[in-house]
Coordinates of C-alpha atoms and ligand atoms in Angstrom, one line a residue:
Chain A
M1 CA 52.6 128.8 86.3
G2 CA 51.2 130.3 89.9
K3 CA 49.2 132.9 89.8
T4 CA 48.0 134.9 93.5
D5 CA 45.4 137.5 93.2
S6 CA 48.5 140.3 93.5
V7 CA 49.4 138.9 90.1
E8 CA 46.3 139.6 88.0
Q9 CA 45.9 143.2 89.0
M10 CA 46.3 146.5 86.6
I11 CA 46.8 150.0 88.0
L12 CA 46.2 152.7 86.4
N13 CA 47.1 156.1 87.9
I14 CA 45.7 159.3 86.8
P15 CA 45.2 162.9 87.3
S16 CA 42.2 164.4 89.2
D17 CA 40.9 165.7 85.3
L18 CA 38.2 163.8 83.7
K19 CA 40.1 163.9 80.7
Y20 CA 41.4 160.7 81.5
L21 CA 38.8 159.1 82.4
G22 CA 38.0 157.7 79.0
A23 CA 41.0 155.9 79.2
V24 CA 40.0 154.3 82.2
D25 CA 36.6 153.1 80.8
A26 CA 38.0 152.0 77.7
A27 CA 41.2 149.7 79.4
I28 CA 38.2 148.5 82.2
Q29 CA 36.5 147.1 78.3
D30 CA 39.1 145.9 77.2
L31 CA 40.1 143.8 79.6
A32 CA 36.5 142.5 80.7
R33 CA 36.4 141.1 76.9
E34 CA 39.5 139.6 77.2
F35 CA 38.4 137.8 80.7
S36 CA 35.2 137.4 78.6
F37 CA 32.8 138.7 80.8
S38 CA 28.9 138.8 78.7
S39 CA 29.1 142.4 76.7
D40 CA 26.3 143.2 79.7
A41 CA 28.6 142.7 82.3
I42 CA 31.6 144.7 80.4
N43 CA 29.0 147.6 79.7
D44 CA 28.6 147.4 83.3
V45 CA 31.5 147.3 85.1
S46 CA 32.8 150.0 82.5
T47 CA 29.9 152.3 84.2
A48 CA 30.3 151.5 87.8
L49 CA 33.8 152.3 87.4
I50 CA 33.6 155.3 86.0
E51 CA 31.1 156.8 87.9
A52 CA 33.6 155.8 91.2
C53 CA 36.6 157.1 89.0
S54 CA 34.6 160.7 88.4
N55 CA 33.5 160.8 92.0
A56 CA 37.1 160.7 92.9
I57 CA 38.5 163.5 91.3
E58 CA 35.6 166.1 91.5
H59 CA 34.2 165.4 95.7
G60 CA 37.6 163.5 96.5
N61 CA 40.2 165.2 95.0
R62 CA 37.4 168.2 94.1
F63 CA 40.0 168.7 90.9
D64 CA 43.5 168.9 92.6
P65 CA 46.0 168.5 89.7
A66 CA 48.7 167.8 92.8
K67 CA 46.2 164.9 93.5
R68 CA 45.6 161.4 91.7
V69 CA 43.5 158.6 91.4
V70 CA 44.4 155.5 91.4
V71 CA 42.1 152.1 90.0
T72 CA 43.1 148.3 90.7
L73 CA 41.4 145.9 88.4
R74 CA 41.4 142.6 89.7
F75 CA 40.3 140.0 87.1
N76 CA 39.9 136.1 88.3
G77 CA 38.0 133.5 86.4
Q78 CA 34.9 134.3 87.5
S79 CA 34.8 137.8 88.1
F80 CA 36.1 141.7 88.5
T81 CA 36.9 143.6 91.9
A82 CA 38.3 147.1 91.3
C83 CA 39.5 149.6 94.0
V84 CA 39.2 152.9 93.5
K85 CA 41.0 155.6 95.7
D86 CA 41.4 159.1 96.1
E87 CA 43.4 161.3 98.3
G88 CA 40.3 163.3 99.9
P89 CA 39.0 162.8 103.1
G90 CA 36.3 161.1 102.4
F91 CA 32.1 160.8 103.2
N92 CA 29.6 159.6 105.2
F93 CA 29.6 156.2 103.1
Q94 CA 27.3 154.6 105.8
A95 CA 24.0 156.6 105.6
A96 CA 24.3 157.2 101.3
L97 CA 24.7 153.4 101.1
D98 CA 21.5 152.9 103.4
E99 CA 19.8 155.5 101.4
K100 CA 16.8 154.4 99.7
S101 CA 15.0 157.1 98.1
P102 CA 15.7 158.1 94.9
P103 CA 17.1 161.6 94.6
D104 CA 14.1 163.7 93.1
P105 CA 13.2 163.4 89.3
M106 CA 14.6 166.6 87.9
S107 CA 17.7 166.7 90.6
E108 CA 20.3 167.4 88.4
R109 CA 23.1 165.5 90.8
G110 CA 23.1 162.3 93.3
R111 CA 22.2 159.7 91.0
G112 CA 26.6 158.2 91.2
L113 CA 26.4 156.2 93.8
M114 CA 22.7 154.5 93.1
I115 CA 24.5 154.0 89.5
M116 CA 27.6 152.0 91.3
K117 CA 24.7 150.4 93.4
A118 CA 22.8 149.2 90.7
F119 CA 25.7 147.9 88.4
T120 CA 27.9 145.8 90.6
D121 CA 27.1 143.0 92.7
R122 CA 28.5 144.1 95.6
L123 CA 29.7 148.1 96.5
S124 CA 32.0 148.7 99.9
F125 CA 34.0 151.8 101.1
R126 CA 36.7 152.5 103.3
Y127 CA 39.9 154.6 104.4
A128 CA 43.7 153.8 103.1
D129 CA 46.8 155.4 102.9
G130 CA 45.0 158.7 102.9
G131 CA 42.1 158.5 101.0
L132 CA 38.9 156.7 100.4
C133 CA 38.7 153.4 98.5
V134 CA 35.2 152.6 96.7
E135 CA 35.7 148.8 96.2
L136 CA 33.0 147.4 93.2
A137 CA 33.0 143.5 92.7
K138 CA 31.2 142.2 89.8
H139 CA 30.3 138.9 88.7
R140 CA 30.8 137.5 85.0
G141 CA 27.8 137.2 84.1
D142 CA 27.7 134.3 81.6
D143 CA 25.7 131.8 83.5
G144 CA 23.3 133.9 84.8
P145 CA 20.3 136.7 83.7
E146 CA 21.9 140.4 83.5
E147 CA 19.6 142.4 86.0
Chain B
M1 CA 32.2 166.8 73.5
K2 CA 31.5 168.4 69.9
I3 CA 27.6 169.4 69.7
T4 CA 25.9 169.9 66.3
Q5 CA 22.7 170.9 65.2
R6 CA 20.2 171.0 63.4
E7 CA 16.8 170.7 61.8
I8 CA 13.9 168.9 61.2
G9 CA 10.1 170.9 60.4
N10 CA 9.7 172.1 64.3
A11 CA 12.4 169.7 65.9
V12 CA 16.4 171.1 66.4
I13 CA 18.5 167.9 67.1
L14 CA 21.9 168.0 68.9
D15 CA 24.3 165.9 67.8
L16 CA 26.2 164.9 70.2
N17 CA 30.2 163.3 70.0
G18 CA 31.6 162.0 72.8
K19 CA 31.6 161.8 76.5
L20 CA 29.2 163.4 78.4
T21 CA 31.1 164.1 81.8
G22 CA 30.3 167.6 83.7
G23 CA 32.7 170.1 83.3
P24 CA 33.1 172.4 80.4
D25 CA 30.6 169.8 78.4
A26 CA 28.3 171.1 81.0
D27 CA 28.5 175.0 80.3
T28 CA 28.9 174.3 75.9
F29 CA 24.6 172.4 76.5
R30 CA 23.6 175.1 78.6
E31 CA 24.8 177.7 76.6
V32 CA 23.3 176.1 73.4
F33 CA 20.0 175.4 75.5
K34 CA 19.9 179.0 75.8
S35 CA 20.9 180.5 72.3
L36 CA 17.5 177.9 71.3
I37 CA 15.1 178.9 73.8
D38 CA 15.8 182.6 72.7
Q39 CA 14.7 181.4 69.7
G40 CA 12.0 180.0 70.4
K41 CA 13.5 176.8 69.6
K42 CA 12.0 174.2 72.3
N43 CA 11.9 170.9 70.7
V44 CA 15.2 169.5 70.7
V45 CA 16.3 166.0 69.8
V46 CA 19.3 165.0 71.5
N47 CA 21.1 162.1 69.3
L48 CA 23.2 159.8 71.1
E49 CA 25.1 158.1 68.6
K50 CA 28.3 158.7 68.5
V51 CA 28.5 158.6 72.5
S52 CA 30.6 156.5 73.9
W53 CA 29.5 156.2 77.3
I54 CA 27.5 158.9 79.9
N55 CA 28.3 159.6 83.7
S56 CA 26.1 160.4 86.2
T57 CA 26.7 164.2 86.3
G58 CA 26.0 163.7 82.6
L59 CA 22.8 162.4 83.3
G60 CA 22.5 166.0 84.4
I61 CA 23.7 167.8 82.0
L62 CA 20.6 166.3 79.9
I63 CA 18.3 166.9 82.7
S64 CA 19.2 170.2 83.3
G65 CA 18.9 171.0 79.1
Y66 CA 15.1 169.0 79.7
T67 CA 14.2 171.4 82.6
S68 CA 14.8 174.8 80.4
V69 CA 13.1 173.5 77.3
R70 CA 9.5 172.1 79.6
R71 CA 9.8 175.3 81.4
A72 CA 9.8 177.3 77.3
G73 CA 6.5 174.9 76.9
G74 CA 8.5 172.4 74.8
D75 CA 10.5 169.0 75.3
L76 CA 13.2 166.8 75.4
V77 CA 14.1 163.2 73.5
V78 CA 16.5 160.8 72.7
M79 CA 17.6 159.0 69.9
H80 CA 20.1 156.2 69.5
A81 CA 21.1 155.7 73.0
S82 CA 23.7 152.6 73.1
D83 CA 22.3 149.4 75.2
R84 CA 25.1 150.8 77.8
I85 CA 23.3 154.5 77.5
E86 CA 19.8 152.4 78.2
S87 CA 20.6 151.0 80.9
I88 CA 22.1 154.0 83.1
L89 CA 18.5 155.4 82.1
Y90 CA 15.8 152.7 82.6
V91 CA 17.9 152.1 85.9
T92 CA 18.0 155.8 87.0
K93 CA 14.2 155.9 85.6
L94 CA 15.4 158.8 83.5
N95 CA 13.8 157.0 80.7
L96 CA 9.9 158.1 82.4
L97 CA 11.7 161.4 82.0
F98 CA 12.5 162.0 78.3
K99 CA 11.8 159.3 75.8
S100 CA 14.2 157.6 74.2
F101 CA 13.9 156.8 70.5
E102 CA 16.0 154.3 68.2
S103 CA 14.9 156.2 64.4
E104 CA 15.3 160.1 63.9
E105 CA 11.4 159.6 62.2
E106 CA 9.8 158.7 65.3
A107 CA 11.8 161.3 67.5
V108 CA 10.5 164.4 65.7
K109 CA 7.0 162.7 65.3
S110 CA 6.9 163.3 69.4
F111 CA 6.6 166.7 68.9
T112 CA 3.8 166.9 66.3
L113 CA 2.1 164.7 68.4
A114 CA 2.0 166.2 71.5
S115 CA 1.3 169.8 71.0
Chain C
M1 CA 46.0 175.9 87.1
G2 CA 49.2 176.0 87.0
K3 CA 50.2 172.4 85.2
T4 CA 53.7 170.4 85.9
D5 CA 54.8 168.0 83.5
S6 CA 54.0 165.0 86.2
V7 CA 50.5 166.2 87.1
E8 CA 49.5 165.3 82.7
Q9 CA 50.5 161.6 83.3
M10 CA 49.2 158.4 83.4
I11 CA 50.7 155.5 84.2
L12 CA 50.1 151.5 84.1
N13 CA 50.8 149.4 85.7
I14 CA 50.6 145.1 84.2
P15 CA 51.7 142.0 85.0
S16 CA 54.2 140.5 82.6
D17 CA 51.3 138.7 80.3
L18 CA 50.1 139.6 76.4
K19 CA 45.8 139.6 77.6
Y20 CA 47.1 143.1 79.3
L21 CA 48.7 144.9 76.0
G22 CA 44.8 145.6 74.4
A23 CA 44.0 147.7 77.7
V24 CA 47.2 149.6 77.3
D25 CA 46.7 149.9 73.5
A26 CA 42.7 151.1 74.0
A27 CA 44.4 153.9 76.7
I28 CA 46.8 155.2 74.3
Q29 CA 44.8 155.6 72.2
D30 CA 41.7 157.0 73.4
L31 CA 43.8 159.5 75.5
A32 CA 45.8 160.5 72.5
R33 CA 42.9 161.4 70.7
E34 CA 41.9 163.3 74.1
F35 CA 44.8 165.8 73.3
S36 CA 43.8 165.8 69.7
F37 CA 46.3 164.1 68.2
S38 CA 46.2 163.4 64.6
S39 CA 44.9 159.7 63.8
D40 CA 48.3 158.5 61.9
A41 CA 50.0 159.9 64.7
I42 CA 47.2 158.2 67.3
N43 CA 48.1 154.9 65.3
D44 CA 51.9 155.3 65.0
V45 CA 51.7 156.1 69.2
S46 CA 50.1 153.3 69.6
T47 CA 52.2 150.9 67.5
A48 CA 55.5 152.2 69.0
L49 CA 53.9 151.5 72.5
I50 CA 52.4 148.2 72.1
E51 CA 56.1 146.8 70.8
A52 CA 58.2 148.3 73.7
C53 CA 54.9 146.5 76.3
S54 CA 55.7 143.5 74.3
N55 CA 59.6 143.6 74.6
A56 CA 59.6 144.1 77.8
I57 CA 57.0 141.2 78.4
E58 CA 59.1 138.6 76.8
H59 CA 62.5 139.8 76.8
G60 CA 62.4 142.1 79.5
N61 CA 60.1 140.4 82.4
R62 CA 60.4 136.8 80.4
F63 CA 56.9 135.9 81.1
D64 CA 57.9 135.7 84.8
P65 CA 54.6 137.0 86.9
A66 CA 56.2 138.5 89.5
K67 CA 57.6 141.3 87.3
R68 CA 56.0 144.1 86.4
V69 CA 56.0 146.3 83.6
V70 CA 55.2 149.9 84.8
V71 CA 54.4 152.8 81.4
T72 CA 54.0 156.4 82.2
L73 CA 52.4 158.1 79.5
R74 CA 53.1 162.4 79.3
F75 CA 51.0 164.3 77.1
N76 CA 51.6 168.1 76.4
G77 CA 50.4 170.8 74.2
Q78 CA 52.3 169.5 71.0
S79 CA 53.8 165.6 71.9
F80 CA 53.3 162.6 73.8
T81 CA 56.7 161.2 75.5
A82 CA 56.0 157.3 77.4
C83 CA 58.6 155.4 79.0
V84 CA 57.8 151.5 79.2
K85 CA 60.0 150.2 81.9
D86 CA 60.7 146.6 82.7
E87 CA 62.4 144.2 85.9
G88 CA 64.8 142.3 83.5
P89 CA 68.7 143.2 82.5
G90 CA 68.0 144.5 79.8
F91 CA 70.4 144.6 76.4
N92 CA 72.7 145.7 73.9
F93 CA 70.6 148.2 73.0
Q94 CA 73.1 151.0 71.1
A95 CA 74.1 147.8 68.7
A96 CA 70.2 147.5 68.4
L97 CA 69.8 151.2 67.5
D98 CA 72.5 151.7 65.0
E99 CA 71.4 148.6 63.6
K100 CA 70.5 149.7 60.4
S101 CA 69.9 146.8 58.2
P102 CA 67.1 145.2 58.2
P103 CA 66.3 141.5 59.0
D104 CA 66.2 139.3 56.7
P105 CA 62.6 138.9 55.1
M106 CA 61.8 136.0 55.9
S107 CA 62.6 135.9 59.7
E108 CA 60.1 135.8 61.7
R109 CA 61.5 138.3 64.2
G110 CA 63.5 141.1 65.2
R111 CA 60.9 144.0 63.3
G112 CA 60.8 145.5 66.8
L113 CA 63.0 147.8 66.8
M114 CA 62.9 149.0 64.1
I115 CA 58.8 149.5 64.0
M116 CA 59.6 151.1 67.5
K117 CA 61.7 153.8 65.1
A118 CA 59.4 153.9 62.3
F119 CA 56.8 154.9 64.6
T120 CA 58.5 157.4 67.0
D121 CA 60.1 161.4 66.8
R122 CA 63.0 160.0 69.7
L123 CA 63.7 156.5 70.7
S124 CA 65.9 156.0 73.0
F125 CA 67.0 153.3 76.3
R126 CA 68.2 153.8 79.6
Y127 CA 68.8 151.9 82.8
A128 CA 66.7 153.0 85.9
D129 CA 65.3 151.6 89.3
G130 CA 66.4 147.5 88.6
G131 CA 65.2 147.3 85.0
L132 CA 65.7 149.0 81.4
C133 CA 63.7 151.9 80.5
V134 CA 62.1 152.3 77.3
E135 CA 61.6 156.3 76.3
L136 CA 59.9 156.6 73.2
A137 CA 58.6 160.5 72.3
K138 CA 56.1 161.2 69.3
H139 CA 54.8 164.9 67.6
R140 CA 51.3 165.5 68.1
G141 CA 50.9 165.4 63.9
D142 CA 48.2 167.9 62.6
D143 CA 51.4 170.8 61.3
G144 CA 53.5 168.6 59.6
P145 CA 53.3 166.1 56.7
E146 CA 53.1 162.4 58.7
E147 CA 56.0 160.1 57.6
Chain D
M1 CA 42.3 135.6 68.7
K2 CA 39.6 134.1 66.9
I3 CA 40.2 132.0 63.8
T4 CA 37.2 131.1 61.4
Q5 CA 37.8 129.4 58.3
R6 CA 35.9 129.4 55.2
E7 CA 36.8 128.2 51.0
I8 CA 35.5 130.2 47.9
G9 CA 37.1 128.3 44.4
N10 CA 40.6 127.3 45.7
A11 CA 41.7 129.4 48.5
V12 CA 41.1 129.4 52.0
I13 CA 39.5 132.8 53.5
L14 CA 41.1 133.1 57.2
D15 CA 38.8 134.7 59.2
L16 CA 40.6 136.2 62.1
N17 CA 39.4 137.9 65.4
G18 CA 40.9 140.1 68.0
K19 CA 44.9 141.0 68.5
L20 CA 47.7 139.4 66.6
T21 CA 50.0 138.7 69.0
G22 CA 52.0 136.2 69.3
G23 CA 51.6 133.8 72.6
P24 CA 48.8 131.5 72.3
D25 CA 47.9 132.8 69.0
A26 CA 51.2 131.5 67.4
D27 CA 50.4 127.8 67.9
T28 CA 46.7 128.1 66.8
F29 CA 48.2 129.4 63.9
R30 CA 51.1 127.1 63.6
E31 CA 48.0 124.2 63.1
V32 CA 46.2 125.6 61.0
F33 CA 48.0 126.3 58.3
K34 CA 49.9 122.1 58.8
S35 CA 46.1 121.0 58.5
L36 CA 45.1 123.3 55.6
I37 CA 48.6 122.2 53.8
D38 CA 48.1 118.3 54.9
Q39 CA 44.9 118.5 52.9
G40 CA 46.4 120.0 50.1
K41 CA 45.1 123.4 50.8
K42 CA 47.3 125.7 49.9
N43 CA 45.9 129.2 48.6
V44 CA 45.3 131.3 52.0
V45 CA 43.7 134.6 52.2
V46 CA 44.3 136.0 56.1
N47 CA 40.8 138.8 56.2
L48 CA 42.5 141.1 58.7
E49 CA 38.8 142.9 58.7
K50 CA 38.0 142.3 62.4
V51 CA 42.1 142.4 64.2
S52 CA 42.0 145.3 65.7
W53 CA 45.8 145.6 65.6
I54 CA 49.0 143.6 65.4
N55 CA 52.6 143.2 67.0
S56 CA 56.0 141.8 65.6
T57 CA 55.2 139.1 67.0
G58 CA 52.3 138.9 65.1
L59 CA 53.7 139.8 61.9
G60 CA 56.1 136.6 62.3
I61 CA 53.2 134.4 63.0
L62 CA 51.7 135.8 59.6
I63 CA 55.1 134.8 58.0
S64 CA 55.7 131.6 59.4
G65 CA 52.3 130.8 57.4
Y66 CA 53.3 132.8 54.9
T67 CA 56.4 130.6 54.2
S68 CA 54.6 127.0 55.2
V69 CA 52.2 127.8 52.3
R70 CA 55.1 128.8 49.8
R71 CA 56.6 125.7 50.5
A72 CA 53.8 124.0 49.9
G73 CA 53.4 126.0 46.3
G74 CA 51.0 128.0 47.3
D75 CA 50.7 131.4 48.4
L76 CA 49.3 133.6 51.2
V77 CA 47.4 137.3 50.7
V78 CA 45.6 139.6 53.7
M79 CA 43.0 141.7 53.0
H80 CA 40.8 144.6 55.0
A81 CA 43.8 145.5 56.7
S82 CA 43.5 148.3 58.9
D83 CA 44.9 152.0 58.1
R84 CA 47.1 151.3 61.2
I85 CA 48.2 147.9 59.7
E86 CA 49.0 148.7 56.8
S87 CA 51.1 151.6 58.4
I88 CA 52.7 148.4 60.0
L89 CA 53.2 146.0 56.6
Y90 CA 54.8 149.2 54.4
V91 CA 57.5 150.1 58.0
T92 CA 58.8 146.1 57.9
K93 CA 58.5 146.2 53.9
L94 CA 55.7 143.0 54.5
N95 CA 54.3 144.2 51.7
L96 CA 56.7 143.1 49.3
L97 CA 56.3 139.8 50.6
F98 CA 52.5 139.4 50.8
K99 CA 50.5 141.5 49.1
S100 CA 47.5 143.2 50.7
F101 CA 43.7 143.3 48.8
E102 CA 41.1 145.5 49.4
S103 CA 38.1 143.3 48.6
E104 CA 37.6 139.7 49.1
E105 CA 36.7 139.5 44.9
E106 CA 40.5 140.8 44.8
A107 CA 42.1 139.0 46.8
V108 CA 40.5 135.2 45.5
K109 CA 41.6 136.1 42.2
S110 CA 44.7 136.7 43.0
F111 CA 45.7 133.2 43.3
T112 CA 44.1 132.0 40.1
L113 CA 45.9 135.0 38.3
A114 CA 49.1 133.5 39.7
S115 CA 49.2 129.7 39.0
Ligands
LIG1 N1 35.2 160.3 96.5 C1 34.4 160.8 96.9 N2 34.8 161.4 98.5 C2 34.4 162.4 99.4 N3 32.3 162.5 99.0 C3 32.2 161.3 97.6 C4 32.6 160.3 97.1 N4 32.3 159.6 96.6 C5 30.8 160.9 96.7 N5 31.1 161.7 97.8 C6 29.2 162.2 98.3 O1 28.7 161.5 98.3 C7 27.9 163.0 97.8 C8 26.5 161.8 96.8 O2 27.0 161.2 95.3 P1 26.9 160.6 94.6 O3 25.3 159.3 94.3 O4 27.8 160.0 93.0 O5 26.2 162.1 93.7 P2 26.8 163.9 93.1 O6 28.4 163.1 92.6 O7 25.7 163.7 91.7 O8 26.2 164.1 93.7 C9 28.7 163.2 97.1 O9 27.4 164.5 96.4 C10 29.3 163.8 97.9 O10 29.2 164.7 98.8
LIG2 N1 63.1 145.4 77.1 C1 64.3 144.6 77.0 N2 65.0 143.1 77.7 C2 65.5 142.9 77.0 N3 66.0 142.9 75.7 C3 65.4 143.6 74.7 C4 64.5 144.3 75.4 N4 64.2 144.4 74.3 C5 64.4 143.8 73.3 N5 65.7 143.3 73.7 C6 66.4 142.6 72.3 O1 66.6 143.1 71.3 C7 66.7 142.3 70.3 C8 65.9 142.3 69.3 O2 64.0 143.0 69.0 P1 63.1 143.2 68.5 O3 63.6 144.3 67.3 O4 61.8 143.8 69.6 O5 62.7 142.1 68.3 P2 62.0 140.7 68.5 O6 61.6 141.3 70.1 O7 61.6 140.2 67.5 O8 63.1 140.3 69.1 C9 65.6 141.4 70.9 O9 66.3 139.7 70.6 C10 66.0 141.1 72.3 O10 66.9 140.1 72.7

C-alpha cells in the first residue's frame, strides 16, 4: 500500500473560538500516541500546537466567528509536522523569531512564541491562501534525550 | 473552567477543573482574586490537579493572580501540576516566580515558613 | 456575537485508516463535554460516530489510501448533529434501516447500523458530492431520561 | 492494541490495552486464541479495563474468541468494561452471550461454577 505524505494527514477545521482547542488537543494527543511518540514528545507537540491555535484564534482571526482556523497534522515514521492556518493579516514574525530576550517575568503576555520554539524542533511562518501559516515540526523522541 | 474554593489554616486553596486558556476564564479568575483580597485572604494555593492543559494566556491568568496577592503582601503557589504543565512553567521560567509543590501539605506549609 | 449554524462546526478530514478513529473519538468527546452534554450522551454520540466512521473507512472507501472521510460536527444549545461522508458507492440503506431483526448472535458482523440507531435520536443517509453521507443527531441529554 | 496474558487457576486472563477496532487487531486476537486452545487453555477472561472504546468490528473479534473457546468446551467472559462498553454490549444483546464481571475474582470463579 503506497503511502504518500498527503495521505497520512488529518485536517481539523475549527471556528475562531477557544472552546474548540480541547478537541484539537485531544486529537493530536491520541494521534501522537497512535504513532508511538514518547510521552514527553506527545506533551511537547500538544503544547506547541495549542499555542499556535490560540494565536491563530486570538491574533490572526481576532475571534471573528466567520473566520476559521485550519490545522493540518502530518505524521511519518519519525516525526510530526503541523500547519496552523488563520485568515488574518499576519505580523512581523521574523523580528519575533529573532527576539532572544524573554518577556518581563511579571508580564501577563508574550510567552506564546517562546513556548512554541521551546517545544518544537523547527518553527517557521509563511503566508498562504490569504492568511498566516505557522509550521511546527517535532521528532518522535524515542531515541534521543528529551529537552 | 470551574473553580472551587476551600481553606486550610491561613491558606486558600483554589481547585481548578478544566483547561486554563484565557477568554472568560480570565475574568472569573480576576474576580475570585479580587474578592479574596477584599477579605484579607492573600495566601493562595492553586491546585492544578484537574487542569488538563494550559496555554500562554492561561499562564497570564496565573501571573495576574500572583501579582495581586503579592501586592497585598501574600503569595501564590501551585500544586499537583502535571508533567506537561511543569515543563511549560520550566521553559517560561515561571517556576522561578511561583513555587510548585507535589503535596498539599507542603504547599500550605510554605506560607508559614515565609511569613 | 451572532452565531449561525455553519459557524459552530468542526470539520475533521481523515485518511481511510482505522488509526485515525481514536483522534476523532477524542475530539468528539472533548467537544461534547465542552458543550455540557451528559456523560451518557457523550458516550452515545462517540459510539455512534465511531461506528459511522468505521463503516465509511471499511465499506465506503474500502481502506483506499487515496480516499478521505470527512466528519462534520455541529453543536447547538441542545443537540449535536454529525455528517460522516465517504467517497464510496453507497448501499441500499433504506433496506438496512428498515431491517428489524438483529443479526444472528454468533455472527461476527452486522451490528454497526443497530448500534448507530440505538445511540442516536435520528439517523439518516443521503448521497452528496460523489459519496455517501451518514447523518446522526443526538440531544444533549440533561433534561430527559437516557435510553 | 496490546494483549498481555496471565493465568489464575484454570483461567487465562487477557489484559487488553488500547482500542478494539478490527484490522490488525483481529489477526492478533485470533492467533492468541488459537495458541491458547492448542495448549488446552479454554477458560478466558478478557480484561477490558484499559480498552478506551470498541466498535462493532471489535465486538466481532470478541465473538470470534468466544466461538473458538466454546467449541473447545470452554468459555469467555469479560471484566472491567467501562459504562460505554457495557452499554454497547447491552444494546447488541451480547451481554446474553458473554458474562460481564466487575471483579477479577468473580470472573475467575465463574468457570469453576460452570464446570
Ligand atoms: N497568528 C498570528 N497572527 C497575527 N499576529 C500574531 C500571530 N501570532 C502571534 N502574533 C503576534 O505576535 C505577538 C506575540 O505572540 P505570543 O508570543 O504568542 O504572545 P501573546 O499571544 O501573549 O501576545 C502577539 O502579540 C501578536 O502581535
Ligand atoms: N458507508 C457505507 N458504504 C457502503 N456500504 C455500507 C456503508 N455502511 C454500511 N454499509 C453496508 O451495510 C452493511 C451493514 O453495516 P453494519 O451494520 O455496520 O455491519 P458491518 O459493518 O459489520 O457489516 C455493511 O456490510 C455494508 O454492506
